[in-house]
C-alpha positions as a printed NumPy array, in Angstrom:
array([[  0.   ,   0.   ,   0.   ],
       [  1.243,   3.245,  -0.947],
       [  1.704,   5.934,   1.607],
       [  1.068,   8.592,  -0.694],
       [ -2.359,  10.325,  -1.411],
       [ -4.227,   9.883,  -4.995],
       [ -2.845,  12.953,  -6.943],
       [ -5.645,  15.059,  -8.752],
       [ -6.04 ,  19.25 ,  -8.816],
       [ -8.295,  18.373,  -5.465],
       [ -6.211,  16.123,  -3.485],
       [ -2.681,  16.886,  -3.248],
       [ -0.647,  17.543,  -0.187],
       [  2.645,  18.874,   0.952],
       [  4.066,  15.499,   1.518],
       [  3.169,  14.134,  -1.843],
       [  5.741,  16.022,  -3.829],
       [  8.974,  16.618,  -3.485],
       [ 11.668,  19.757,  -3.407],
       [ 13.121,  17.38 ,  -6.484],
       [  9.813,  17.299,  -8.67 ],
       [  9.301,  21.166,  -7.62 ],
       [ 12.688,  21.804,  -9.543],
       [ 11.923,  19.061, -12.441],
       [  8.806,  20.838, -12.622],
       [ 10.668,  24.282, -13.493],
       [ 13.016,  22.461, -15.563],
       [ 10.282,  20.711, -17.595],
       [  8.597,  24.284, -18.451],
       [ 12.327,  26.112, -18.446],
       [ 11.36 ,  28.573, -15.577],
       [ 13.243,  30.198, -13.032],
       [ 12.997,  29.945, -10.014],
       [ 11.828,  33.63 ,  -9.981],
       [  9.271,  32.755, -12.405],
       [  7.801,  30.227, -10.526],
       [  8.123,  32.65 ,  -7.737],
       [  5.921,  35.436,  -9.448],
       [  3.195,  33.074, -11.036],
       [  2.485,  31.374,  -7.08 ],
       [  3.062,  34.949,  -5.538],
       [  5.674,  33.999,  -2.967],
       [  9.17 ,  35.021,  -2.233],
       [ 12.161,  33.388,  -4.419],
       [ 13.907,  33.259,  -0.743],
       [ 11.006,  31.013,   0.09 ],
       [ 11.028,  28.864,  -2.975],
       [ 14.673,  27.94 ,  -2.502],
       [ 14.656,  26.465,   0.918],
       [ 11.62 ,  24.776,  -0.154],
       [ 13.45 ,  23.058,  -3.194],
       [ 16.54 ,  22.895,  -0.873],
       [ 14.611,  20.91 ,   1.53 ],
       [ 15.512,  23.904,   4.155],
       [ 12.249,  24.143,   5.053],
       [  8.595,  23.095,   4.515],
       [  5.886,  24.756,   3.296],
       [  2.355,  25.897,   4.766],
       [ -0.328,  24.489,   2.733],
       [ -1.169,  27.249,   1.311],
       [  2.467,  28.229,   0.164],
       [  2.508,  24.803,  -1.473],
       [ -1.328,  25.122,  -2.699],
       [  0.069,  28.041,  -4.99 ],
       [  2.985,  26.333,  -6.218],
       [  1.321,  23.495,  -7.457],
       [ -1.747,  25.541,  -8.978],
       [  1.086,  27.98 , -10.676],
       [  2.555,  25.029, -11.979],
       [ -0.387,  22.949, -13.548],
       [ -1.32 ,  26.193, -14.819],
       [  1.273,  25.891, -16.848],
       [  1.186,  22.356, -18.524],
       [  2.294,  20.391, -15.38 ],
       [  0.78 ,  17.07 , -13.823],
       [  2.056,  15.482, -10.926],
       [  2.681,  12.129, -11.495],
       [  1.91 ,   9.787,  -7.944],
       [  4.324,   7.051,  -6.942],
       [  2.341,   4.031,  -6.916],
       [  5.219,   1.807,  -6.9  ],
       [  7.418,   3.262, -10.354],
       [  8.195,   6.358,  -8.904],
       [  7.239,   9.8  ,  -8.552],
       [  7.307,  12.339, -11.362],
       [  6.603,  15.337, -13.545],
       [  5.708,  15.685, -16.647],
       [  3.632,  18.158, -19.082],
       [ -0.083,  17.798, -19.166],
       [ -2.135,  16.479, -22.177],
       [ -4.18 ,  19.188, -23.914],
       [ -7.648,  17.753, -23.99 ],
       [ -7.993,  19.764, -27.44 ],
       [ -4.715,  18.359, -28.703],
       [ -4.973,  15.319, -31.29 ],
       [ -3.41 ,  11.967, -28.984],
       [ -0.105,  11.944, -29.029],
       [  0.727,  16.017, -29.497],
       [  0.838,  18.815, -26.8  ]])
């Protein structure tokens, strides 16, 4: 049994994602970290102890994070035994296979 939570836009929490899919994330969409920074509305001080590990979030710290993020193509990919991930969002008007 997994210990992690059923990721969807509703259901994710702090301890489902890590400070290494916050900065795969970034990578995947080639933002900054100040870009990320400005699109959730908190500090770039802030976002690197959180993808340093320094630190952990509030809720609602994280809460913008994510929604910044899968506002901009990301999904969250769970564990369920093959490992946690990133990677960019189908486009429901996209043909299959194309973003």
């Amino acid at each position: 049994m997994s210990l992690f939570v059923t990721f969807n836009k509703q259901n994710i929490m702090k301890k489902d994602i890590s400070p290494q899919q916050l900065r795969a994330a970034r990578a995947l969409i080639d933002w900054t970290r100040e870009d990320l920074a400005n699109a959730s509305g908190i500090t770039v001080r802030t976002l690197v102890r959180i993808e340093n590990a320094q630190t952990t979030s509030r809720q609602t710290t994280f809460d913008a994070l994510v929604a910044a993020l899968e506002t901009a193509g990301i999904e969250f990919i769970p564990e369920n035994g093959g490992g946690a991930g990133v990677r960019l969002a189908r486009r429901s008007n996209s043909p299959k296979g194309q973003m």
